[in-house]
CSV table of C-alpha atoms in Angstrom, one decimal:
chain,number,residue,atom,x,y,z
A,1329,MET,CA,-4.8,9.2,7.1
A,1330,LEU,CA,-5.0,13.5,9.3
A,1331,PRO,CA,-4.6,11.4,12.0
A,1332,ALA,CA,-1.4,9.1,11.0
A,1333,LEU,CA,0.2,12.6,10.2
A,1334,VAL,CA,-0.7,13.8,12.9
A,1335,ALA,CA,0.8,11.4,14.7
A,1336,LEU,CA,3.6,11.2,12.8
A,1337,ALA,CA,4.4,13.9,12.7
A,1338,LEU,CA,4.7,14.2,16.9
A,1339,GLY,CA,6.5,11.7,16.5
A,1340,ARG,CA,9.6,12.7,14.6
A,1341,TRP,CA,9.3,16.1,16.5
A,1342,ARG,CA,12.6,16.9,18.7
A,1343,LEU,CA,13.1,12.6,17.8
A,1344,THR,CA,16.4,12.8,19.5
A,1345,GLY,CA,16.4,15.4,21.6
A,1346,PRO,CA,15.7,13.3,25.3
A,1347,ALA,CA,18.5,11.5,25.7
A,1348,LEU,CA,18.3,7.8,26.2
A,1349,TRP,CA,17.3,6.8,29.2
A,1350,ALA,CA,17.6,3.2,31.4
A,1351,ASP,CA,15.3,0.7,29.7
A,1352,GLU,CA,17.0,2.4,26.0
A,1353,LEU,CA,20.6,1.8,27.4
A,1354,ALA,CA,19.6,-1.7,27.9
A,1355,THR,CA,17.7,-2.3,23.8
A,1356,TRP,CA,21.5,-0.4,22.7
A,1357,GLY,CA,23.8,-2.8,24.8
A,1358,ALA,CA,21.8,-5.8,24.0
A,1359,VAL,CA,21.7,-5.7,20.7
A,1360,ARG,CA,25.3,-5.0,20.0
A,1361,LEU,CA,26.1,-8.3,21.4
A,1362,SER,CA,26.5,-11.6,19.4
A,1363,TRP,CA,23.1,-14.2,18.7
A,1364,SER,CA,25.7,-16.7,21.7
A,1365,GLN,CA,25.2,-13.3,24.5
A,1366,LEU,CA,22.4,-12.7,23.8
A,1367,TRP,CA,20.9,-16.1,24.4
A,1368,GLN,CA,23.3,-16.5,27.1
A,1369,LEU,CA,21.3,-13.0,28.7
A,1370,ALA,CA,18.1,-13.6,28.1
A,1371,GLY,CA,19.1,-17.1,30.3
A,1372,SER,CA,20.0,-14.0,33.5
A,1373,VAL,CA,18.2,-11.8,33.0
A,1374,ASP,CA,15.8,-10.1,30.6
A,1375,ALA,CA,14.6,-13.0,29.3
A,1376,VAL,CA,10.2,-11.8,28.6
A,1377,LEU,CA,11.9,-9.2,26.3
A,1378,THR,CA,14.7,-10.9,24.2
A,1379,PRO,CA,11.3,-11.7,20.9
A,1380,TYR,CA,12.0,-7.8,21.4
A,1381,TYR,CA,16.0,-7.2,21.2
A,1382,ALA,CA,16.0,-9.8,18.3
A,1383,LEU,CA,14.3,-8.3,16.1
A,1384,MET,CA,15.7,-4.8,17.5
A,1385,LYS,CA,19.0,-6.4,16.3
A,1386,VAL,CA,18.4,-7.4,12.5
A,1387,TYR,CA,17.0,-3.9,12.0
A,1388,VAL,CA,20.2,-1.6,13.7
A,1389,ALA,CA,22.2,-4.2,11.6
A,1390,VAL,CA,21.0,-1.9,8.6
A,1391,ALA,CA,19.6,1.1,10.2
A,1392,GLY,CA,22.7,1.2,12.7
A,1393,THR,CA,22.5,2.2,16.6
A,1394,SER,CA,21.6,6.2,16.4
A,1395,THR,CA,19.4,7.6,19.3
A,1396,ALA,CA,16.8,8.6,15.7
A,1397,ALA,CA,17.3,4.3,15.0
A,1398,LEU,CA,17.0,3.7,18.0
A,1399,ARG,CA,13.4,5.3,18.3
A,1400,LEU,CA,11.9,5.2,14.4
A,1401,PRO,CA,10.9,2.0,14.4
A,1402,SER,CA,8.7,2.9,17.9
A,1403,VAL,CA,7.5,6.1,15.4
A,1404,ALA,CA,5.8,4.2,12.6
A,1405,ALA,CA,4.7,1.5,15.2
A,1406,ILE,CA,1.9,4.7,16.4
A,1407,THR,CA,1.5,5.8,13.3
A,1408,VAL,CA,-0.1,2.5,11.8
A,1409,ALA,CA,-1.8,1.9,15.4
A,1410,THR,CA,-4.0,5.4,15.0
A,1411,VAL,CA,-4.8,4.0,11.4
A,1412,VAL,CA,-6.2,1.4,13.2
A,1413,VAL,CA,-8.0,3.3,16.1
A,1414,THR,CA,-8.9,5.7,12.9
A,1415,ALA,CA,-10.4,2.5,11.2
A,1416,LEU,CA,-11.8,1.0,14.7
A,1417,GLY,CA,-13.7,4.1,15.1
A,1418,ARG,CA,-15.2,4.6,11.3
A,1419,ARG,CA,-16.6,1.0,12.3
A,1420,LEU,CA,-18.0,1.8,14.6
A,1421,GLY,CA,-19.4,5.2,14.1
A,1422,GLY,CA,-19.1,6.2,11.4
A,1423,PRO,CA,-15.6,9.2,9.3
A,1424,GLY,CA,-16.4,11.5,11.7
A,1425,THR,CA,-15.7,9.3,15.4
A,1426,GLY,CA,-13.0,8.2,13.7
A,1427,MET,CA,-11.5,11.1,13.2
A,1428,LEU,CA,-12.3,11.7,16.6
A,1429,ALA,CA,-10.9,8.8,17.6
A,1430,GLY,CA,-7.4,8.3,15.5
A,1431,LEU,CA,-7.0,12.1,16.6
A,1432,LEU,CA,-7.5,11.9,20.5
A,1433,PHE,CA,-5.6,8.8,20.2
A,1434,ALA,CA,-2.7,10.6,18.0
A,1435,ILE,CA,-1.9,14.1,20.2
A,1436,LEU,CA,-2.5,11.4,23.6
A,1437,PRO,CA,1.1,12.3,25.4
A,1438,VAL,CA,1.3,8.3,26.8
A,1439,THR,CA,1.3,8.1,23.2
A,1440,SER,CA,4.2,10.3,21.6
A,1441,ARG,CA,6.1,9.9,24.6
A,1442,TYR,CA,6.6,6.0,23.9
A,1443,ALA,CA,6.8,6.4,20.0
A,1444,GLN,CA,9.6,7.9,20.8
A,1445,GLU,CA,11.3,5.2,23.1
A,1446,ALA,CA,13.6,2.6,22.1
A,1447,ARG,CA,11.0,-0.2,23.6
A,1448,SER,CA,8.9,-3.1,22.4
A,1449,TYR,CA,5.6,-0.2,23.9
A,1450,ALA,CA,4.8,0.7,20.7
A,1451,PRO,CA,4.3,-1.8,19.1
A,1452,VAL,CA,3.0,-3.3,21.7
A,1453,ILE,CA,0.4,-1.0,21.6
A,1454,LEU,CA,-0.2,-1.4,17.6
A,1455,GLY,CA,-0.6,-4.6,18.4
A,1456,ALA,CA,-3.6,-4.3,20.8
A,1457,ALA,CA,-4.9,-2.1,18.7
A,1458,VAL,CA,-5.4,-4.5,15.6
A,1459,ALA,CA,-6.2,-7.5,18.3
A,1460,VAL,CA,-9.4,-5.3,19.0
A,1461,TRP,CA,-10.2,-5.2,15.5
A,1462,CYS,CA,-10.1,-8.5,14.4
A,1463,LEU,CA,-11.7,-9.1,18.0
A,1464,ILE,CA,-14.6,-7.7,17.1
A,1465,SER,CA,-14.7,-9.5,13.4
A,1466,LEU,CA,-14.3,-12.4,14.3
A,1467,LEU,CA,-17.2,-12.5,16.9
A,1468,GLU,CA,-19.5,-10.8,14.3
A,1469,GLU,CA,-18.4,-14.0,11.5
A,1470,PRO,CA,-15.8,-16.8,13.3
A,1471,THR,CA,-14.5,-16.9,10.2
A,1472,ARG,CA,-11.2,-19.3,10.1
A,1473,ARG,CA,-9.7,-16.2,8.3
A,1474,ARG,CA,-10.5,-14.2,11.0
A,1475,LEU,CA,-9.4,-16.7,13.8
A,1476,ALA,CA,-6.4,-17.0,12.8
A,1477,GLY,CA,-5.8,-13.0,12.5
A,1478,TYR,CA,-7.5,-12.1,15.8
A,1479,ALA,CA,-4.8,-15.2,17.5
A,1480,ALA,CA,-1.4,-13.7,15.1
A,1481,ALA,CA,-2.5,-10.3,16.2
A,1482,VAL,CA,-2.8,-12.0,20.4
A,1483,GLY,CA,0.2,-13.7,19.8
A,1484,PHE,CA,2.5,-10.6,18.7
A,1485,VAL,CA,1.7,-8.7,21.7
A,1486,GLY,CA,2.0,-11.0,24.2
A,1487,LEU,CA,5.4,-11.8,22.3
A,1488,LEU,CA,6.9,-8.8,23.0
A,1489,HIS,CA,5.4,-7.6,26.3
A,1490,PRO,CA,4.0,-10.6,28.4
A,1491,LEU,CA,1.9,-9.3,31.3
A,1492,ASN,CA,0.3,-6.4,28.5
A,1493,GLY,CA,-0.7,-9.6,26.0
A,1494,LEU,CA,-2.1,-11.2,29.6
A,1495,LEU,CA,-3.7,-8.7,30.6
A,1496,MET,CA,-5.4,-8.4,27.4
A,1497,LEU,CA,-7.1,-11.2,26.8
A,1498,ALA,CA,-8.4,-11.1,30.4
A,1499,GLY,CA,-10.0,-8.0,29.0
A,1500,HIS,CA,-11.3,-9.9,25.9
A,1501,ALA,CA,-12.5,-12.7,27.8
A,1502,VAL,CA,-14.7,-10.1,29.4
A,1503,ALA,CA,-15.4,-9.1,26.8
A,1504,VAL,CA,-16.2,-12.6,24.5
A,1505,GLY,CA,-18.7,-13.6,27.6
A,1506,TRP,CA,-21.0,-10.6,28.4
A,1507,TRP,CA,-21.8,-10.8,24.2
A,1508,GLN,CA,-22.4,-14.6,23.6
A,1509,LEU,CA,-24.4,-14.7,27.4
A,1510,PRO,CA,-27.7,-13.7,25.6
A,1511,ARG,CA,-27.1,-15.7,22.1
A,1512,ARG,CA,-27.6,-19.3,24.7
A,1513,ALA,CA,-26.4,-22.3,22.3
A,1514,GLU,CA,-25.9,-20.3,18.7
A,1515,GLY,CA,-23.0,-18.1,20.0
A,1516,TRP,CA,-21.5,-21.1,22.4
A,1517,ARG,CA,-19.9,-22.6,19.0
A,1518,THR,CA,-18.3,-18.6,18.0
A,1519,VAL,CA,-16.9,-18.8,22.5
A,1520,ARG,CA,-15.4,-22.2,21.0
A,1521,GLY,CA,-13.9,-20.6,18.4
A,1522,TRP,CA,-12.5,-17.9,19.9
A,1523,VAL,CA,-10.8,-20.3,22.8
A,1524,THR,CA,-8.8,-21.6,20.2
A,1525,ALA,CA,-7.4,-18.8,19.0
A,1526,ALA,CA,-6.5,-17.5,22.4
A,1527,GLY,CA,-5.3,-20.3,23.4
A,1528,VAL,CA,-3.4,-20.2,20.8
A,1529,GLY,CA,-2.1,-16.7,20.3
A,1530,VAL,CA,-1.1,-17.0,24.5
A,1531,LEU,CA,1.4,-19.6,24.2
A,1532,PRO,CA,4.2,-17.1,22.9
A,1533,ALA,CA,3.2,-15.2,26.0
A,1534,LEU,CA,3.1,-18.3,28.9
A,1535,ALA,CA,6.4,-19.4,27.0
A,1536,LEU,CA,8.5,-16.8,28.0
A,1537,SER,CA,6.6,-15.3,31.2
A,1538,VAL,CA,7.8,-19.2,32.1
A,1539,TRP,CA,11.4,-18.9,30.8
A,1540,GLY,CA,11.7,-15.8,33.4
A,1541,ARG,CA,9.8,-16.9,35.8
A,1542,GLY,CA,13.5,-17.4,38.0
A,1543,GLN,CA,14.2,-12.9,36.9
A,1544,SER,CA,11.1,-11.4,39.7
A,1545,ALA,CA,14.3,-9.5,40.1
A,1546,GLN,CA,13.9,-6.8,37.7
A,1547,VAL,CA,10.1,-6.5,39.3
A,1548,SER,CA,11.5,-5.7,42.8
A,1549,TRP,CA,11.7,-2.2,42.9
A,1550,ILE,CA,8.0,-1.6,42.3
A,1551,ALA,CA,5.9,-0.3,44.7
A,1552,LEU,CA,2.8,-2.3,46.3
A,1553,VAL,CA,-0.3,-0.1,45.1
A,1554,ASP,CA,-1.9,2.0,47.3
A,1555,LEU,CA,-4.5,5.3,47.6
A,1556,GLY,CA,-1.6,7.9,46.6
A,1557,ALA,CA,-1.2,5.9,43.8
A,1558,LEU,CA,-4.3,5.6,42.3
A,1559,GLN,CA,-4.9,9.2,42.6
A,1560,ALA,CA,-1.6,9.5,40.2
A,1561,PHE,CA,-2.4,7.0,38.2
A,1562,PRO,CA,-4.3,8.9,34.8
A,1563,GLU,CA,-0.8,11.1,35.5
A,1564,ARG,CA,1.6,7.8,35.3
A,1565,LEU,CA,-0.4,6.2,32.1
A,1566,PHE,CA,-1.6,9.2,30.0
A,1567,HIS,CA,2.0,11.1,31.3
A,1568,SER,CA,-0.6,14.2,31.8
A,1569,ALA,CA,-3.8,14.3,35.0
A,1570,ALA,CA,-5.2,16.8,33.2
A,1571,VAL,CA,-5.8,14.9,29.3
A,1572,GLY,CA,-6.2,11.5,31.2
A,1573,GLY,CA,-9.1,12.6,33.0
A,1574,LEU,CA,-10.8,14.2,30.0
A,1575,VAL,CA,-10.4,10.9,28.5
A,1576,LEU,CA,-11.2,8.3,31.2
A,1577,VAL,CA,-14.3,10.3,31.7
A,1578,LEU,CA,-15.2,10.3,28.4
A,1579,ALA,CA,-14.4,6.8,27.5
A,1580,ILE,CA,-16.8,5.7,30.2
A,1581,LEU,CA,-19.4,8.1,28.7
A,1582,GLY,CA,-18.7,6.5,25.4
A,1583,VAL,CA,-19.6,2.6,26.9
A,1584,ARG,CA,-22.9,1.9,25.1
A,1585,ARG,CA,-24.8,-1.9,25.3
A,1586,ALA,CA,-24.4,-2.7,21.5
A,1587,PRO,CA,-22.0,-5.4,21.1
A,1588,ALA,CA,-18.7,-4.0,19.1
A,1589,TYR,CA,-19.0,-1.6,22.3
A,1590,VAL,CA,-18.7,-4.2,24.6
A,1591,CYS,CA,-15.6,-5.6,23.2
A,1592,LEU,CA,-14.0,-2.7,23.5
A,1593,ALA,CA,-15.0,-1.7,27.4
A,1594,GLY,CA,-13.4,-5.3,28.4
A,1595,ALA,CA,-10.1,-4.1,26.3
A,1596,ALA,CA,-10.3,-0.3,28.3
A,1597,PHE,CA,-11.3,-1.4,31.6
A,1598,VAL,CA,-10.4,-4.6,32.7
A,1599,PRO,CA,-6.6,-5.0,32.0
A,1600,LEU,CA,-6.6,-1.4,34.3
A,1601,ALA,CA,-9.1,-2.6,37.0
A,1602,LEU,CA,-6.6,-6.3,37.3
A,1603,LEU,CA,-3.1,-4.9,36.9
A,1604,LEU,CA,-4.6,-3.0,39.5
A,1605,LEU,CA,-5.9,-4.8,42.0
A,1606,ALA,CA,-3.3,-7.4,41.1
A,1607,GLY,CA,-0.5,-5.1,42.8
A,1608,THR,CA,-1.4,-3.9,46.2
A,1609,GLN,CA,-0.2,-7.6,46.9
A,1610,LEU,CA,2.3,-7.9,43.8
A,1611,HIS,CA,5.1,-5.8,42.7
A,1612,VAL,CA,3.9,-5.1,39.2
A,1613,TRP,CA,1.6,-2.3,39.2
A,1614,VAL,CA,3.3,0.5,36.3
A,1615,ALA,CA,1.7,2.3,34.0
A,1616,ARG,CA,3.6,1.0,30.7
A,1617,TYR,CA,2.4,-2.5,31.4
A,1618,VAL,CA,-1.0,-2.1,30.6
A,1619,LEU,CA,-0.2,0.3,27.8
A,1620,VAL,CA,-3.2,-2.0,25.7
A,1621,VAL,CA,-5.7,0.1,26.9
A,1622,LEU,CA,-4.9,2.9,24.9
A,1623,PRO,CA,-7.0,2.0,22.0
A,1624,ALA,CA,-10.0,1.0,22.9
A,1625,LEU,CA,-9.8,4.2,25.8
A,1626,ALA,CA,-10.0,6.6,22.6
A,1627,VAL,CA,-12.4,4.8,20.4
A,1628,LEU,CA,-14.3,4.7,23.2
A,1629,ALA,CA,-13.8,8.5,24.2
A,1630,ALA,CA,-14.5,8.9,21.1
A,1631,SER,CA,-17.8,7.6,20.8
A,1632,ALA,CA,-19.2,9.6,23.4
A,1633,LEU,CA,-17.8,13.2,21.5
A,1634,ALA,CA,-19.3,12.2,18.3
A,1635,ARG,CA,-23.1,12.4,20.5
A,1636,VAL,CA,-22.8,15.9,21.7
A,1637,GLY,CA,-22.2,17.2,17.8
A,1638,ARG,CA,-19.9,18.5,15.8
A,1639,SER,CA,-18.8,22.5,17.0
A,1640,SER,CA,-18.1,20.4,20.9
A,1641,ALA,CA,-16.7,17.8,19.9
A,1642,VAL,CA,-13.6,19.9,17.7
A,1643,VAL,CA,-13.9,22.4,21.0
A,1644,ALA,CA,-13.2,19.0,23.5
A,1645,VAL,CA,-10.3,18.0,20.6
A,1646,VAL,CA,-8.3,21.3,20.6
A,1647,LEU,CA,-9.0,21.4,24.5
A,1648,ALA,CA,-7.5,17.9,24.7
A,1649,ALA,CA,-4.4,19.3,22.5
A,1650,VAL,CA,-4.4,21.9,24.3
A,1651,LEU,CA,-4.6,21.2,27.5
A,1652,ALA,CA,-1.3,17.8,26.6
A,1653,LEU,CA,0.6,20.4,25.1
A,1654,PRO,CA,2.6,21.0,28.2
A,1655,ALA,CA,4.5,17.2,29.1
A,1656,HIS,CA,4.2,17.1,25.0
A,1657,VAL,CA,7.7,19.7,25.9
A,1658,ALA,CA,8.5,18.0,29.0
A,1659,ILE,CA,8.9,14.6,27.0
A,1660,ARG,CA,11.3,15.8,24.9
A,1661,ALA,CA,13.0,17.8,26.8
A,1662,HIS,CA,16.9,17.2,27.7
A,1663,ALA,CA,15.5,14.8,30.7
A,1664,GLY,CA,12.7,14.0,28.9
A,1665,HIS,CA,12.5,10.1,29.3
A,1666,SER,CA,12.8,10.7,33.2
A,1667,GLN,CA,17.4,10.2,32.7
A,1668,ASP,CA,19.3,13.4,32.0
A,1669,SER,CA,22.2,11.4,29.8
A,1670,TYR,CA,23.8,14.1,28.1
A,1671,ARG,CA,25.1,16.1,31.1
A,1672,ILE,CA,27.5,13.6,32.1
A,1673,ALA,CA,30.0,14.9,29.2
A,1674,ALA,CA,29.0,18.2,29.8
A,1675,VAL,CA,30.5,17.8,33.5
A,1676,ILE,CA,32.9,15.4,33.2
A,1677,GLY,CA,34.8,16.4,29.5
A,1678,PRO,CA,35.8,20.1,31.0
A,1679,HIS,CA,37.4,18.7,34.3
A,1680,TYR,CA,38.8,15.8,33.4
A,1681,ARG,CA,42.7,14.8,33.8
A,1682,PRO,CA,45.3,12.6,33.2
A,1683,GLY,CA,45.7,10.0,36.1
A,1684,ASP,CA,41.5,10.7,36.7
A,1685,VAL,CA,39.6,6.9,37.1
A,1686,VAL,CA,35.9,6.2,36.4
A,1687,VAL,CA,33.9,3.6,39.7
A,1688,PHE,CA,30.0,2.8,38.6
A,1689,PRO,CA,27.7,1.4,42.1
A,1690,ASP,CA,26.7,-2.0,41.4
A,1691,SER,CA,24.1,-2.9,42.7
A,1692,HIS,CA,20.7,0.2,42.5
A,1693,PRO,CA,18.2,-1.7,42.9
A,1694,SER,CA,16.3,-0.7,39.5
A,1695,ILE,CA,18.8,0.3,37.4
A,1696,PRO,CA,22.0,-1.0,37.8
A,1697,TRP,CA,23.2,-1.1,34.4
A,1698,SER,CA,21.8,2.5,33.3
A,1699,PRO,CA,25.5,4.3,34.7
A,1700,ARG,CA,27.8,2.4,32.5
A,1701,ASP,CA,26.1,2.5,29.5
A,1702,ILE,CA,25.5,6.4,29.8
A,1703,TYR,CA,29.0,6.4,30.4
A,1704,GLU,CA,30.2,4.5,27.2
A,1705,ARG,CA,27.3,6.1,25.0
A,1706,TYR,CA,27.3,10.0,26.0
A,1707,LEU,CA,31.3,10.1,27.1
A,1708,PRO,CA,33.7,10.3,24.8
A,1709,ALA,CA,37.4,10.4,24.8
A,1710,PRO,CA,39.2,11.1,25.6
A,1711,ARG,CA,37.8,10.0,29.5
A,1712,PRO,CA,39.3,8.0,33.3
A,1713,PRO,CA,39.3,4.9,31.6
A,1714,ASP,CA,36.9,1.9,34.0
A,1715,VAL,CA,40.3,0.5,35.9
A,1716,LEU,CA,38.3,-2.1,37.7
A,1717,ARG,CA,35.8,-4.0,34.7
A,1718,VAL,CA,37.2,-7.0,33.8
A,1719,ALA,CA,34.9,-7.6,31.8
A,1720,PRO,CA,32.1,-5.0,30.2
A,1721,GLN,CA,28.7,-5.8,30.6
A,1722,ARG,CA,26.2,-8.1,29.1
A,1723,SER,CA,29.4,-10.5,28.7
A,1724,ASP,CA,28.8,-13.8,30.1
A,1725,GLY,CA,25.5,-13.8,30.5
A,1726,ARG,CA,26.4,-11.6,33.3
A,1727,PHE,CA,23.4,-7.7,32.9
A,1728,LEU,CA,26.5,-5.9,35.3
A,1729,ALA,CA,29.8,-5.4,34.3
A,1730,THR,CA,32.3,-8.4,36.2
A,1731,GLU,CA,34.5,-5.9,38.7
A,1732,CYS,CA,37.7,-7.7,40.1
A,1733,PRO,CA,36.9,-7.5,43.4
A,1734,ASP,CA,37.0,-5.9,46.8
A,1735,ALA,CA,38.5,-3.3,44.7
A,1736,THR,CA,41.8,-4.5,44.0
A,1737,CYS,CA,43.0,-3.8,40.9
A,1738,LEU,CA,42.0,0.3,42.0
A,1739,GLY,CA,45.3,1.9,42.8
A,1740,THR,CA,45.2,5.0,43.9
A,1741,PRO,CA,44.5,7.6,41.4
A,1742,PRO,CA,43.9,11.3,42.5
A,1743,ARG,CA,41.5,11.5,41.5
A,1744,ILE,CA,38.6,9.3,41.3
A,1745,TRP,CA,35.2,10.0,39.5
A,1746,VAL,CA,32.2,8.2,40.8
A,1747,VAL,CA,28.7,7.8,38.1
A,1748,GLY,CA,25.9,6.6,39.8
A,1749,ALA,CA,21.9,7.1,38.9
A,1750,ASP,CA,20.7,8.3,42.3
A,1751,PRO,CA,21.3,11.2,43.6
A,1752,ALA,CA,21.5,9.4,46.7
A,1753,ALA,CA,23.8,11.7,49.9
A,1754,ASP,CA,26.8,8.8,49.7
A,1755,PRO,CA,27.1,8.8,46.5
A,1756,LEU,CA,28.7,5.1,47.8
A,1757,ARG,CA,26.2,3.6,48.6
A,1758,ASP,CA,25.0,1.2,45.8
A,1759,MET,CA,28.8,-0.4,46.5
A,1760,ALA,CA,29.7,-3.5,47.4
A,1761,PRO,CA,30.4,-3.6,51.1
A,1762,GLY,CA,34.6,-4.3,50.0
A,1763,LYS,CA,34.8,-1.4,47.1
A,1764,ARG,CA,33.4,1.0,49.5
A,1765,GLU,CA,35.6,0.4,52.0
A,1766,ARG,CA,38.4,0.8,50.0
A,1767,ILE,CA,37.6,4.2,47.5
A,1768,SER,CA,36.2,5.8,51.0
A,1769,ALA,CA,39.3,4.7,53.6
A,1770,GLY,CA,41.4,7.3,51.2
A,1771,TYR,CA,39.4,9.3,48.8
A,1772,ARG,CA,37.0,12.3,49.9
A,1773,GLU,CA,34.2,14.0,48.1
A,1774,ALA,CA,35.5,17.3,46.4
A,1775,GLN,CA,32.2,18.3,44.2
A,1776,ARG,CA,29.2,16.7,43.6
A,1777,TRP,CA,26.5,17.1,40.1
A,1778,ARG,CA,22.4,15.2,40.3
A,1779,TYR,CA,20.1,15.6,37.7
A,1780,PRO,CA,17.6,12.8,36.9
A,1781,LEU,CA,18.9,9.9,37.5
A,1782,LEU,CA,22.4,10.9,37.2
A,1783,SER,CA,24.8,11.6,40.1
A,1784,ILE,CA,28.6,12.6,39.3
A,1785,THR,CA,30.9,12.9,42.5
A,1786,LEU,CA,34.3,13.8,41.6
A,1787,LEU,CA,36.4,12.5,45.7
A,1788,GLU,CA,40.1,13.2,45.5
A,1789,ARG,CA,42.9,11.2,47.4
A,1790,THR,CA,43.5,12.6,50.9
A,1791,ALA,CA,46.8,11.7,50.7
């Protein structure tokens, strides 16, 4: 239980320190919808995340929508995942390997980061750990119960994040083929059982992928993989280049020819390779889309450490913890989740005057919803009215708020606050042409504040 307690402590440490960022704000916005509105929203955007939203909607009906409440399910998922990773290590190499695997997994900045994320990634990591456990079990003895457990684990991952689920299954397929190839005739019965279980388990991921196939705009902002992306990949995946490099090297050294290690190697390296390759041609490479590799990487790295002796292994874990500490501190700052949402109250609150209004850019390439969500969640009343809004975000199947056309309902306020997601040189850059022209014609910039993924500009009327 020691690794699980470490994971729990890290997950609870400054749980509400970082502000909710765009993706978490999307969760917050979705769970406050009615069931009919959530279903309408799924038809236009975020279809693949609808099962997660539905589960969270049931949960927040009891727990509420505070920052701590929204993130606690992820803390719990990472804590349980640490138990599973520890058990995997014990199964492969005994108690020592189990302890090393669990501690390595718990202290990774990436697992701690997603333990504090109101999104589906922590449950997905848990599902991936359970799935690889079930895979090893069913390949050793493919009973009906083990096949059913494996299908359920695969289905759980695919239901919460289809791309992670499909990539995980590809890694398992390679492992199954490699494991059973030398066994020839007696191995094909096991392969057929795995194919059946995998076929059932993959159905949720396939169904959600088909349902959301017309929503590719959600990933169109992602850059293609180039040399720079390859060099940055340890930092992007592990949230620490030093820790990431150490774990990857150890994981490679930890691979053996034994069947269980083949499963872990397939689960650890195949999804990474596939997503990187696909990312050279498609807009899909984001490190959090392949978090399913983390449990297997931790166990393989622990296996390598277990060979060098207890003293050296302890030194390596302590070194990893020391290297990880700056990242742990950074991800718990106000802007630790990339977006400094808290700042809006400190800026607009003291400067607000009666008669002020607020407007929002509406065509940001990746997170156009976040400025309005930040405004509504983090700026208490009294505040400038959102004069252009006709219907709120995510209502009637529309992801963004409905505004009056060409800002015709703007009027002639003395001052306009512009809240955007990027510190662009032109605060009106991501606005519709009609709205941009109406505002730029009568107002000049008076002051601007820039923070991570948050830009606040005060405009004053020129005449």
